Every structure is written in C-alpha cells, then in structure tokens.
PDB file of C-alpha atoms in Angstrom:
ATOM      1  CA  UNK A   8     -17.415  36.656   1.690  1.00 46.00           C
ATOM      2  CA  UNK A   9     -15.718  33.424   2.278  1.00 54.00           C
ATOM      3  CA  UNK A  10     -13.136  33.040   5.721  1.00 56.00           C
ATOM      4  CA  UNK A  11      -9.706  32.883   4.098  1.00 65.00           C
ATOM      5  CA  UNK A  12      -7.984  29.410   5.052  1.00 66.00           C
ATOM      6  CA  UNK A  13      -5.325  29.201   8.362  1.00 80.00           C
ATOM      7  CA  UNK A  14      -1.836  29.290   7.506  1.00 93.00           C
ATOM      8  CA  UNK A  15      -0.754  27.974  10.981  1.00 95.00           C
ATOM      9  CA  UNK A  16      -2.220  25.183  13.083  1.00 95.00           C
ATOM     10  CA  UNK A  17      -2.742  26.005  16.626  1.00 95.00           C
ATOM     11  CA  UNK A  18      -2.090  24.283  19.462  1.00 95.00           C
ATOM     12  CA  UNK A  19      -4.730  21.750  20.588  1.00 92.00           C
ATOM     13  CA  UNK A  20      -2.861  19.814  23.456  1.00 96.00           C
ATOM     14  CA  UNK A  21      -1.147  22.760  24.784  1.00 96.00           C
ATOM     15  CA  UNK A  22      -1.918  22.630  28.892  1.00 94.00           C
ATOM     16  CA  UNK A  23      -3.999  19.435  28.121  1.00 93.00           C
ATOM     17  CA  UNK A  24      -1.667  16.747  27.249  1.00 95.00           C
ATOM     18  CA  UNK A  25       2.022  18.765  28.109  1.00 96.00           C
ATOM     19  CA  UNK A  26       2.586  22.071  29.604  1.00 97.00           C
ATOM     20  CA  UNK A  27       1.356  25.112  28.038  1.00 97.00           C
ATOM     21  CA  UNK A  28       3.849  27.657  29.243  1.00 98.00           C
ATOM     22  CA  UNK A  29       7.004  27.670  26.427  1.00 98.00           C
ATOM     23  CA  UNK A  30       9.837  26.806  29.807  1.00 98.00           C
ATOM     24  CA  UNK A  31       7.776  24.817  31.376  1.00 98.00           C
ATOM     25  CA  UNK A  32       7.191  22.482  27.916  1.00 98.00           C
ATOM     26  CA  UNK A  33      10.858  22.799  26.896  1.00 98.00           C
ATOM     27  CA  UNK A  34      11.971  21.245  30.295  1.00 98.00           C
ATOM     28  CA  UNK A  35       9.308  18.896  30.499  1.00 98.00           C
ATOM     29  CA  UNK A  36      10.552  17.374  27.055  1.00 98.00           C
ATOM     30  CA  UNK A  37      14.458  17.670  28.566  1.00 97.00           C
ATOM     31  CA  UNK A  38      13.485  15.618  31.524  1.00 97.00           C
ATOM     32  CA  UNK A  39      11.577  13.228  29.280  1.00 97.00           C
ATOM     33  CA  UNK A  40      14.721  12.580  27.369  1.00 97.00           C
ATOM     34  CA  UNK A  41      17.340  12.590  29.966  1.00 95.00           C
ATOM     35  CA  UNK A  42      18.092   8.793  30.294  1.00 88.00           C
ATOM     36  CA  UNK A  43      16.073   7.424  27.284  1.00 96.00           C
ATOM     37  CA  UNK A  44      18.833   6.365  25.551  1.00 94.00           C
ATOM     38  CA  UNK A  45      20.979   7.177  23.033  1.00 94.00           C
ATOM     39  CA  UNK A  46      20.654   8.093  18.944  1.00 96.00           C
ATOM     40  CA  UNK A  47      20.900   4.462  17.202  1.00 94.00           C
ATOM     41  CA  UNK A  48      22.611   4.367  13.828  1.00 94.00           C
ATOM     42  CA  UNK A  49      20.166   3.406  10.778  1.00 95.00           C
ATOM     43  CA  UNK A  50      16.993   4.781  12.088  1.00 97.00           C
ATOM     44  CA  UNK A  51      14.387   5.542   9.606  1.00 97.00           C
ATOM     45  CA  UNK A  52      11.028   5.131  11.633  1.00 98.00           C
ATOM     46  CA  UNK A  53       9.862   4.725  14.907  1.00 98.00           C
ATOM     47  CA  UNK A  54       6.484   4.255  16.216  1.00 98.00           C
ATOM     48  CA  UNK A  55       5.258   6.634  19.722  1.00 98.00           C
ATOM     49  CA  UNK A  56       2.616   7.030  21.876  1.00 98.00           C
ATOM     50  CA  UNK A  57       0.498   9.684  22.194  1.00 96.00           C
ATOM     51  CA  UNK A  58      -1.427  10.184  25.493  1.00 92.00           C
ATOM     52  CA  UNK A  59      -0.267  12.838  27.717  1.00 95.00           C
ATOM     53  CA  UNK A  60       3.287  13.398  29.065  1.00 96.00           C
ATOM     54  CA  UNK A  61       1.949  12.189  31.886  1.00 94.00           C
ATOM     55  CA  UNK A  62       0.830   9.008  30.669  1.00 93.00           C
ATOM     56  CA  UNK A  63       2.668   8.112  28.062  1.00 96.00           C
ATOM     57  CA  UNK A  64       5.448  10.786  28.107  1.00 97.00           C
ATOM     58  CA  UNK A  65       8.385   8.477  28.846  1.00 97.00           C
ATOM     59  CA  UNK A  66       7.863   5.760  26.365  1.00 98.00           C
ATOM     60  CA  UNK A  67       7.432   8.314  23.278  1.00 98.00           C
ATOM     61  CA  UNK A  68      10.655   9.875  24.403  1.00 98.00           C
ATOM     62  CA  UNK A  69      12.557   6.693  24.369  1.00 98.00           C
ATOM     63  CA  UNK A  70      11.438   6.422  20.309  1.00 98.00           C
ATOM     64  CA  UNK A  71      12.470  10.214  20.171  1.00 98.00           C
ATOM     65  CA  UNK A  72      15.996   9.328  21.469  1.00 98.00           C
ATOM     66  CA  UNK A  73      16.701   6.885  19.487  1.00 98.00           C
ATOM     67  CA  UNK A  74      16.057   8.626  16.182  1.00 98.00           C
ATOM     68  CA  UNK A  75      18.599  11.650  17.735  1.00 97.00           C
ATOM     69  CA  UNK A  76      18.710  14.884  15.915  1.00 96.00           C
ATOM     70  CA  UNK A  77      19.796  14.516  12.690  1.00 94.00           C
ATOM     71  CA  UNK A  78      16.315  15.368  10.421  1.00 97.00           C
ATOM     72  CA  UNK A  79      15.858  17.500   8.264  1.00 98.00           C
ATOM     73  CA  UNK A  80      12.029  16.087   7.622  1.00 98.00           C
ATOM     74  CA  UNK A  81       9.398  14.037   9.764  1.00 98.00           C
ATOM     75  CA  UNK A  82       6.375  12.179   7.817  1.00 98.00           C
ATOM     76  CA  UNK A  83       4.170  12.105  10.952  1.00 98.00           C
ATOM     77  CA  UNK A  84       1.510   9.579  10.389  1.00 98.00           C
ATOM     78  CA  UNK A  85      -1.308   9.602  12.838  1.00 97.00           C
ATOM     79  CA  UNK A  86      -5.032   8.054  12.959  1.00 96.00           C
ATOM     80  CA  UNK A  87      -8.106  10.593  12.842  1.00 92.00           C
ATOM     81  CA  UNK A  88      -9.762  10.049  16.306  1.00 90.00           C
ATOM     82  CA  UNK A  89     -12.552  12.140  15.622  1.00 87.00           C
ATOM     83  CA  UNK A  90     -13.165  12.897  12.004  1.00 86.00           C
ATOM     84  CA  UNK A  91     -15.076  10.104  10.392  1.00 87.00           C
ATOM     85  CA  UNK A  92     -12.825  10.194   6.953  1.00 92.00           C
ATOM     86  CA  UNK A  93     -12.407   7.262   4.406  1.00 94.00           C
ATOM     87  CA  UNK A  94      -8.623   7.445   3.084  1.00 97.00           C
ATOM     88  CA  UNK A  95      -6.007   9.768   4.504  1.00 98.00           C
ATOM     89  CA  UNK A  96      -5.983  13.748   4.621  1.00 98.00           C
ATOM     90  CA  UNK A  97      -2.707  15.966   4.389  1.00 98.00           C
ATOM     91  CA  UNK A  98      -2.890  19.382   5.804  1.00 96.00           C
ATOM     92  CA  UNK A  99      -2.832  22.511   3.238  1.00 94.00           C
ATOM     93  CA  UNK A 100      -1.184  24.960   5.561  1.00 96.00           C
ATOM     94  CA  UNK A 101       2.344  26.393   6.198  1.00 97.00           C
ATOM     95  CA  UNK A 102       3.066  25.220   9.786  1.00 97.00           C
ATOM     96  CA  UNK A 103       1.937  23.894  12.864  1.00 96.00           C
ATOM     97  CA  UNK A 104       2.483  25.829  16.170  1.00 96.00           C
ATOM     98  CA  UNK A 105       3.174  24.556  19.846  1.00 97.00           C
ATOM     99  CA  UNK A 106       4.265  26.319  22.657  1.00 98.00           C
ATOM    100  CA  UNK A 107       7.885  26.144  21.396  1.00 98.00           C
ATOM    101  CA  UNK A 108       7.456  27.369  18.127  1.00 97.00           C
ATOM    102  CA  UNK A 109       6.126  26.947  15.182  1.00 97.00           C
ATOM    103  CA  UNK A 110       7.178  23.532  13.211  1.00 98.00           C
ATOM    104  CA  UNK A 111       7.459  24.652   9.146  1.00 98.00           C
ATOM    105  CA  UNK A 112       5.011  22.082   7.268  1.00 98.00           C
ATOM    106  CA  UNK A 113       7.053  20.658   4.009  1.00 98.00           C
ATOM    107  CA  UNK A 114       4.951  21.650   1.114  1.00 97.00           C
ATOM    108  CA  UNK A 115       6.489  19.263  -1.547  1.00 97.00           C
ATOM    109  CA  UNK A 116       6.097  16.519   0.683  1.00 98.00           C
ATOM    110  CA  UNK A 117       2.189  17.444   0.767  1.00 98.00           C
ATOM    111  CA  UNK A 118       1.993  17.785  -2.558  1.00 97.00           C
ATOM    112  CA  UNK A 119       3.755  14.149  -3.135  1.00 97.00           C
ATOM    113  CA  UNK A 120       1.338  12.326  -1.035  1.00 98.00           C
ATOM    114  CA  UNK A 121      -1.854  14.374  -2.746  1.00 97.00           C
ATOM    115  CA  UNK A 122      -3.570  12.068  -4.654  1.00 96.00           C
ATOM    116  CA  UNK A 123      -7.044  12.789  -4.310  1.00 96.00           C
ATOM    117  CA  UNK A 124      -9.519  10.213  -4.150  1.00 96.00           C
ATOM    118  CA  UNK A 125      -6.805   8.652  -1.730  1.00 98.00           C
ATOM    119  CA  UNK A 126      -5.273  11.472   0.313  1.00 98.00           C
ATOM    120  CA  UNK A 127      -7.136  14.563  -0.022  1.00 97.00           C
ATOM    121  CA  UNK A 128      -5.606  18.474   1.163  1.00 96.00           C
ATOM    122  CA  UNK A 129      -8.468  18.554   4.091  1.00 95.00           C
ATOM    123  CA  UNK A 130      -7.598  21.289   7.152  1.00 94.00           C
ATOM    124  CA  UNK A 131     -10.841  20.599   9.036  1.00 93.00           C
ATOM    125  CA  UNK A 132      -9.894  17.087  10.084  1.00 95.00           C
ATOM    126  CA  UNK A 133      -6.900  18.191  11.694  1.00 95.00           C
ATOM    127  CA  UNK A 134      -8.504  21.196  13.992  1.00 91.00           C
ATOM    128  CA  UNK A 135      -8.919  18.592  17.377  1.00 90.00           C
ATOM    129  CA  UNK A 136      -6.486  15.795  16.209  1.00 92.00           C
ATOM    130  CA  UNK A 137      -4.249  15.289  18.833  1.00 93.00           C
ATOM    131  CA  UNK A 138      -2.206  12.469  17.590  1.00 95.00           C
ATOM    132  CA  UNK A 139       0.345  14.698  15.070  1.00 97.00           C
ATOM    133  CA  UNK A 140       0.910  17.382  17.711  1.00 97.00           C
ATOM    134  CA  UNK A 141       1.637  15.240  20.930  1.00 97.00           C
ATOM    135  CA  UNK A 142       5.129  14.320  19.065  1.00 98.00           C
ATOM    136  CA  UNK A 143       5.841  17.931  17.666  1.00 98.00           C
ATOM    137  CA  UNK A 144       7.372  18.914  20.964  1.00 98.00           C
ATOM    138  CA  UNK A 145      10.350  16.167  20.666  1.00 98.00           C
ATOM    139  CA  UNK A 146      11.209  16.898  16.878  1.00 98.00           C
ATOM    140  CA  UNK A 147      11.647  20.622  18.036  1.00 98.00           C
ATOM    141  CA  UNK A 148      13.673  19.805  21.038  1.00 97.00           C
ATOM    142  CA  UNK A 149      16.017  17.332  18.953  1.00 97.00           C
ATOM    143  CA  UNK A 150      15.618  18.789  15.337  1.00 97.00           C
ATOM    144  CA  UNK A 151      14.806  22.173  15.605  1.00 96.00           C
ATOM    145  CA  UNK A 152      15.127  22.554  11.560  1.00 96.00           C
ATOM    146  CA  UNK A 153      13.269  19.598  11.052  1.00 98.00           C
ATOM    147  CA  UNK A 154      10.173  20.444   8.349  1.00 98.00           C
ATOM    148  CA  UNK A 155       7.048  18.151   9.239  1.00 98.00           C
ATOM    149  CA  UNK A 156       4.610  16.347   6.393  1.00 98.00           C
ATOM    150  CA  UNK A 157       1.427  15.417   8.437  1.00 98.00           C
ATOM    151  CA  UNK A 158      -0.752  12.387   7.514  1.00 98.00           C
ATOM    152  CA  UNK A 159      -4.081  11.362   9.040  1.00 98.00           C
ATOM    153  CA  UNK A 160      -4.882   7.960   8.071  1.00 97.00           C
ATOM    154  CA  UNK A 161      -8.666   6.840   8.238  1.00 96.00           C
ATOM    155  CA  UNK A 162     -10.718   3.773   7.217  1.00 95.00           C
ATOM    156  CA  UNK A 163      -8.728   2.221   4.227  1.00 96.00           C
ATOM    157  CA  UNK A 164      -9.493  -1.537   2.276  1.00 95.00           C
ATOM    158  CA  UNK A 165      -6.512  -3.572   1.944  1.00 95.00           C
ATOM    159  CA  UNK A 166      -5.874  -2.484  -1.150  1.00 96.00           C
ATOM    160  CA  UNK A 167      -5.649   1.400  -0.342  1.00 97.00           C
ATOM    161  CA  UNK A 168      -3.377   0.733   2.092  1.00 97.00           C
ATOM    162  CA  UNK A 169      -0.560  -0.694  -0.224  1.00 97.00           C
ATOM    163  CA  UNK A 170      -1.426   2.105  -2.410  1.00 98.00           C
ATOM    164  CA  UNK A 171      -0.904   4.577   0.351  1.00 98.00           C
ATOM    165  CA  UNK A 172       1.999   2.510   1.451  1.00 98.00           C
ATOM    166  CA  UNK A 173       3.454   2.944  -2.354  1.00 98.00           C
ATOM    167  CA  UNK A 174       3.185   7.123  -2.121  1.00 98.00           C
ATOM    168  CA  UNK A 175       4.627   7.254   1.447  1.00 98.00           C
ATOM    169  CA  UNK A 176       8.072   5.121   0.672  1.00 98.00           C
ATOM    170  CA  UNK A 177       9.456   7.673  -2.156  1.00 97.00           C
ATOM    171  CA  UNK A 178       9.537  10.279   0.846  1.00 97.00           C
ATOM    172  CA  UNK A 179      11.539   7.908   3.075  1.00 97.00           C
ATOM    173  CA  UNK A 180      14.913   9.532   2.100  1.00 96.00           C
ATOM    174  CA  UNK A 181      17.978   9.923   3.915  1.00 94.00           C
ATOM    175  CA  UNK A 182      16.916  13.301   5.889  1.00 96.00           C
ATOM    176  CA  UNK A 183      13.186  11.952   6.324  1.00 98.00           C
ATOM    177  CA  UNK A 184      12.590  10.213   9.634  1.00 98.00           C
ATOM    178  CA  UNK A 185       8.414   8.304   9.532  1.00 98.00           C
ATOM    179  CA  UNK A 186       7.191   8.652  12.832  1.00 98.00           C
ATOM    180  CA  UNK A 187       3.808   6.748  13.130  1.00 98.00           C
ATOM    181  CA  UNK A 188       1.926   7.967  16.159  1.00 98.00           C
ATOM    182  CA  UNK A 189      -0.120   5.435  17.913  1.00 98.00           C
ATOM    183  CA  UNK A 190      -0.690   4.018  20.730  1.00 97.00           C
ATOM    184  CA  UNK A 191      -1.524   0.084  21.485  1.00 97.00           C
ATOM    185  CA  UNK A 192      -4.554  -1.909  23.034  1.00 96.00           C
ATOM    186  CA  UNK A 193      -7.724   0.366  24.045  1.00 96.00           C
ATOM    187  CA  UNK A 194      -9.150  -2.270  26.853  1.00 96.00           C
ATOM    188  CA  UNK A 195     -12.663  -1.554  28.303  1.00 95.00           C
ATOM    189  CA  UNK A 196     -16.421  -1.167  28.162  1.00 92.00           C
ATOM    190  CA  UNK A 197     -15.644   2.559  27.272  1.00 90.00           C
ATOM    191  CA  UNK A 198     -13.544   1.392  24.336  1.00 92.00           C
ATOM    192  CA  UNK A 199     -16.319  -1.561  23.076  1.00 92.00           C
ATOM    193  CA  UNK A 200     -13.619  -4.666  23.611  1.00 94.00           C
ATOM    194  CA  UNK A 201     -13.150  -7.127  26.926  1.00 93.00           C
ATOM    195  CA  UNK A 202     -11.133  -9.809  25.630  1.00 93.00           C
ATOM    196  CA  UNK A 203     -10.672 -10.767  29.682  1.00 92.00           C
ATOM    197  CA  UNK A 204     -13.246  -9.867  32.522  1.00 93.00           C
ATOM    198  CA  UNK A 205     -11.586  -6.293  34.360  1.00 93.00           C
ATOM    199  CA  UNK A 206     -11.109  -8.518  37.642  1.00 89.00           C
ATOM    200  CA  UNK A 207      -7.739  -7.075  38.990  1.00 92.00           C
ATOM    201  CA  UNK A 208      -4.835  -5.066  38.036  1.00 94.00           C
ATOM    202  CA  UNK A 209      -2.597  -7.772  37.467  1.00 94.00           C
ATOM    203  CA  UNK A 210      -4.946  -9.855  35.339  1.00 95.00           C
ATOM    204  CA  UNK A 211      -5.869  -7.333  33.401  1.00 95.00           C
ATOM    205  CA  UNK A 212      -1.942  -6.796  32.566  1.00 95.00           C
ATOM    206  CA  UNK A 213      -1.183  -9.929  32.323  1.00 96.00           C
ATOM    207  CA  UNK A 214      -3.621 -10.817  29.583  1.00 96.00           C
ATOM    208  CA  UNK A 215      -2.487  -7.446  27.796  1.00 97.00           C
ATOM    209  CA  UNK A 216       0.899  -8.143  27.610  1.00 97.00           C
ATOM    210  CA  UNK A 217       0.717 -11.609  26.065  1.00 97.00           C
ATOM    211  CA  UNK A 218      -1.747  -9.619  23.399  1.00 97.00           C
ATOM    212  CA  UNK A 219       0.975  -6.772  22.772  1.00 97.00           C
ATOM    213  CA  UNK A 220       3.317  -9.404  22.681  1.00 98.00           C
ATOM    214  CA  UNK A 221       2.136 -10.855  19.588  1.00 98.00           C
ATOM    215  CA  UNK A 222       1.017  -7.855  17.659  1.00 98.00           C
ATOM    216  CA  UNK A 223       4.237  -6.317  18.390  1.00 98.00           C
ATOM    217  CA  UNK A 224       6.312  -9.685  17.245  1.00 98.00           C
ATOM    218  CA  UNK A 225       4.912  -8.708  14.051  1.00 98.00           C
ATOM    219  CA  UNK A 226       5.406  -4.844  13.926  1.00 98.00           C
ATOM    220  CA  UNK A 227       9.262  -5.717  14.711  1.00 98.00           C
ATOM    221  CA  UNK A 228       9.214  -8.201  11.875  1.00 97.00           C
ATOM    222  CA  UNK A 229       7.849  -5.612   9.490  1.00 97.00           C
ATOM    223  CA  UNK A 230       5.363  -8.029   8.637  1.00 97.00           C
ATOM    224  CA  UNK A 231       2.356  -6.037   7.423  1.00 97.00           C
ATOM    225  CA  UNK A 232       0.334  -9.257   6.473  1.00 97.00           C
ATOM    226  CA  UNK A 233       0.762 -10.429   9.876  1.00 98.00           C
ATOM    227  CA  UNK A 234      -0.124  -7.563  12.010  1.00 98.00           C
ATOM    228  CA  UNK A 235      -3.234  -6.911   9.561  1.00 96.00           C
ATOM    229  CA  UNK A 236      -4.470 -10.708  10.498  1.00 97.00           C
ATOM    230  CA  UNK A 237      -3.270 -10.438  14.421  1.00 97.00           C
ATOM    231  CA  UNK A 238      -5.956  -7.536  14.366  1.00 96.00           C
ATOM    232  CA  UNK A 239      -8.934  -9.525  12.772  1.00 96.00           C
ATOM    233  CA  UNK A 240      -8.325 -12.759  14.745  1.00 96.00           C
ATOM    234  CA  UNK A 241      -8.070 -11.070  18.282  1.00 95.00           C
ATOM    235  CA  UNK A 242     -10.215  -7.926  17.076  1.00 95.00           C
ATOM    236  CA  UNK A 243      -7.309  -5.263  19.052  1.00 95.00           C
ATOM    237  CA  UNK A 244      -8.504  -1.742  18.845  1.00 93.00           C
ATOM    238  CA  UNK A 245      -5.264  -0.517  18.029  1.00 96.00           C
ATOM    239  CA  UNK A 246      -6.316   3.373  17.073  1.00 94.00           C
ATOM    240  CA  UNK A 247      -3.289   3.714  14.502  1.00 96.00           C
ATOM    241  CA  UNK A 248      -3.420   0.051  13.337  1.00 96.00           C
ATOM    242  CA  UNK A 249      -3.552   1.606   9.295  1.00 97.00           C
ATOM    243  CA  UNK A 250      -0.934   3.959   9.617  1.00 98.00           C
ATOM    244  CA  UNK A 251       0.829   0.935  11.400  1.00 98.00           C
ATOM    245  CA  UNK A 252       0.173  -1.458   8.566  1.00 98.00           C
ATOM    246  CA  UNK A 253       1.262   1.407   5.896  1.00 98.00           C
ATOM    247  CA  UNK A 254       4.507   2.131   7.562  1.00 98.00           C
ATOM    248  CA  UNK A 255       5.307  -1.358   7.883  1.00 98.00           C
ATOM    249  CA  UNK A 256       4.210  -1.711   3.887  1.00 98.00           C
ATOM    250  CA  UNK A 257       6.649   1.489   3.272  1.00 98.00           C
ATOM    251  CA  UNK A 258       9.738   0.588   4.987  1.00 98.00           C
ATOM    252  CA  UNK A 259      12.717  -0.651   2.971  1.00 94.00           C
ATOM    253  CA  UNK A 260      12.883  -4.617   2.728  1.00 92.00           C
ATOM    254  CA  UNK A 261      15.692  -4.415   5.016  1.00 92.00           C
ATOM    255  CA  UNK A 262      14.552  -2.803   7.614  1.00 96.00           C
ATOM    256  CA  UNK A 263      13.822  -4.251  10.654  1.00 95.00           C
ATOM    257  CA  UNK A 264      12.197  -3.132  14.365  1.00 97.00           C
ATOM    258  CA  UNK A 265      13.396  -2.899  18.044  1.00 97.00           C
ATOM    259  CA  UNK A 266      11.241  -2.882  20.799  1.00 98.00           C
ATOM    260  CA  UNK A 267      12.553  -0.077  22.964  1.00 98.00           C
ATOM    261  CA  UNK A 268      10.067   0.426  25.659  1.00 98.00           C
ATOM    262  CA  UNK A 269       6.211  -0.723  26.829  1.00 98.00           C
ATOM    263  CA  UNK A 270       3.986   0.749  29.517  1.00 97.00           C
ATOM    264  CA  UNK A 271      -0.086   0.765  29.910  1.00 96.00           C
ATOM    265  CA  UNK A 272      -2.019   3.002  31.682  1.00 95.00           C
ATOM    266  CA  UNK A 273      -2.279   0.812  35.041  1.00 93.00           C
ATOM    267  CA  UNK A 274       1.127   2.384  36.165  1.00 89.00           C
ATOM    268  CA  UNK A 275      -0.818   5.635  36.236  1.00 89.00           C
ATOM    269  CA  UNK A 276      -4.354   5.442  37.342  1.00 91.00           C
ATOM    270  CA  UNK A 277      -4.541   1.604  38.667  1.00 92.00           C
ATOM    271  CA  UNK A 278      -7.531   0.926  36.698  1.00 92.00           C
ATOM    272  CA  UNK A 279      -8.585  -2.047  35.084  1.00 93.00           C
ATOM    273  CA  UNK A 280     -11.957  -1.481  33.564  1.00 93.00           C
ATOM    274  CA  UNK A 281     -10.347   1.048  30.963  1.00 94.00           C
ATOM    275  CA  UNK A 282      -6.336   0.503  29.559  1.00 96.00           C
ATOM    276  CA  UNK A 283      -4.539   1.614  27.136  1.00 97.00           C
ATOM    277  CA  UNK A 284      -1.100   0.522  26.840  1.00 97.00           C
ATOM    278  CA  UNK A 285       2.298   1.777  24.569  1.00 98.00           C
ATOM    279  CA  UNK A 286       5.148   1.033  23.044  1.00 98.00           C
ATOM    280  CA  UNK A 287       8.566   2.701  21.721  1.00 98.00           C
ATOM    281  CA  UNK A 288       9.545   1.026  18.459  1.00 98.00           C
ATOM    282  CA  UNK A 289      12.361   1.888  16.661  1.00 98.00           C
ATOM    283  CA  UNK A 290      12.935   1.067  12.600  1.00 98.00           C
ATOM    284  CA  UNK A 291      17.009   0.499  11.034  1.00 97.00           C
ATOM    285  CA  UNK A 292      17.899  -0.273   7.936  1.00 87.00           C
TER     286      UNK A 292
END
C-alpha cells in the first residue's frame, strides 16, 4: 500500500527562524513592518532575505512593504539548500501552512510552469526548504487572499535559465507579485570562499560591501548577463544567484530595481570568520 501524497505543507521554520505561537508570529511580522516604508506604485518583484527574523527580519520586511497588499498571487522563487536537484521543482500540493494559516497554493500557476525535464511536480524537495516559507508570514500579514506558486530553482546551464526565465514571465500579470528569496554573500571557511583574510569586523565589511555593491549595481539594472559574469569573475556564493538571474531574465524590459535596504550578519553576532549579508530590492515597471 503506497502513503497517499500531503495536501498541505507544514511548517519547517516555525519556532526556528520566527515565532511559533500564531500571536506571537502575527506581532512579530507587525513590528517588522512598522516603519519599513510605504507600498511603492509599479511593483512587480522584489528580492528578500531569508535568515531568521532575527537576522534578517528587518530587511525582508522593507521588500514586503514596498510591494503593500494588493496581490492576489505570489511566484515565490527560492534556491534548494539541501536537495541536490538539476532544474527547478514546483510543489504538487494544495497549500502551505504557517502558524498563521494556511497560504492556498495556485494550481494553474503550477501547472504553467510544469514542464518536465525543466521543472518537475517534486514534493520531497520542499519537506526542509526553508527559503519559500521564511516570506509566507509577510504575504499573509499584507495579502491575506494572496494564492502562492512555489519554485525551487537548482543547478541550471545558461541556456535553462532563459528557458525557465521564458515560462516564469507569462505569470507576471497584474495581480502576480515575483518574490525571489535569497539572500547575498555567504563569507567563510564554513561556506568554502575567503575572498579577504577574516582579520576584523570592519575589514571583513568593508570588503563585503564593495562586493555587494557591484553585484547589486547589476540586479538594479536588470542586467542578467551582468550579474551571471559578476558571479564567475569574483566566484560570490550567492545561494539564490539562478532564481536571481531568472527573475532578472523575466521581468518586463522596463522594469527597473531599487535598492531599499542592506544588512550582514556582523550587526548580529560580530563575527567575521562566517557572514552572510542581505538586501531589500524592489522591481517597478
């Protein structure tokens, strides 16, 4: 007898990464947003971290707030940090829980992007990602309505990343918001890269910034071909760099980026042999 399939996704984060209490995660997200800005007209994407609330709380909500409420759909776009996957997976089920609520998974939006050898209908990849989930709690707080399309992104070539690109822009309608969740450098022995020697706090930062700096020049740009060669020259383990590159590739040619907010891990734990740093970026027509 075969185990029948999961309609819902459970919470994996859930008194990990935020609060797992349903109050205690519905404030937390309140206070995040209180003072992150207001909704900016012509959003259609944003990019947000997604460490913990803790971490990287703050600058994800800034993204959040400037997207405002009005969605009736989210293409969430995340890499797979732990399932070794060539292409990108979708998830076959009906919704995806967090301690708010469940968050109703759009089924013709699944369908749209299955294309199987490409994007495959895989639930087993998704069981400990935590990159989708970690920005479910905003779209509920803003957009309680708001139907989700989940997308985890793996190793892709060049070229199946313009294809993927060329299934995800159809989707980008006037109700769909693309949230691509990702955060920046991964700095460290932990993480395999040392472009600069972990001597002190602010060296370390220093050298970080100028690196984000660049990379995100060409994220704002929506210059896919740049960001793609700003990886391979300075070797930046950017976890969501495809699902950065796709986005970019999917946007409409007159969109542009804002950079709405920046933070690394030094703020929080003061330590230089392992960083990761984020950004809020924010997509218009």
């Amino acid at each position: 007898m075969t185990t029948p399939v999961p309609r819902v996704k459970e919470p994996h984060l859930a008194g990990r990464a935020y609060p797992a209490a349903r109050e205690a995660l519905a404030e937390a997200v309140r206070e995040l947003l209180t003072g992150a800005g207001e909704a900016r007209p012509g959003v259609v994407a944003v990019i947000a971290p997604h460490g913990s609330f803790a971490q990287s709380g703050a600058v994800a909500a800034r993204a959040f707030a400037a997207a405002g409420s009005r969605w009736r759909r989210a293409l969430v776009l995340a890499p797979s940090h732990f399932a070794e996957m060539h292409g990108a997976s979708v998830l076959p089920m009906d919704a995806y829980r967090t301690p708010l609520g469940p968050v109703a998974i759009d089924a013709a939006g699944v369908a749209a992007l299955t294309r199987p050898p490409l994007v495959r209908a895989n639930p087993a990849v998704f069981q400990r990602e935590p990159g989708i989930e970690a920005q479910l709690p905003f779209l509920q707080t803003l957009a309680p309505d708001c139907r989700i399309v989940p997308l985890l992104v793996g190793a892709l070539d060049d070229a199946e990343a313009v294809a993927l690109a060329a299934l995800v822009a159809p989707l980008l309608d006037e109700g769909t918001l693309a949230v691509v969740s990702s955060d920046l450098l991964h700095y460290g022995r932990r993480f395999g890269w040392l472009p600069v020697p972990p001597t002190d706090v602010a060296s370390v930062a220093a050298a970080l910034g100028r690196l984000d700096d660049a990379g995100l020049a060409y994220v704002v740009a929506c210059d896919a071909d740049g960001f793609a060669r700003w990886i391979a020259e300075t070797g930046a383990t950017v976890c969501g760099r495809r699902a950065i590159e796709v986005l970019l590739r999917a946007l409409p040619a007159s969109a542009r980026g804002e950079r709405l907010a920046y933070a690394t891990s030094l703020q929080t734990t003061g330590d230089p042999e392992h960083v990761v740093t984020h950004a809020a970026v924010a997509f218009t027509r």
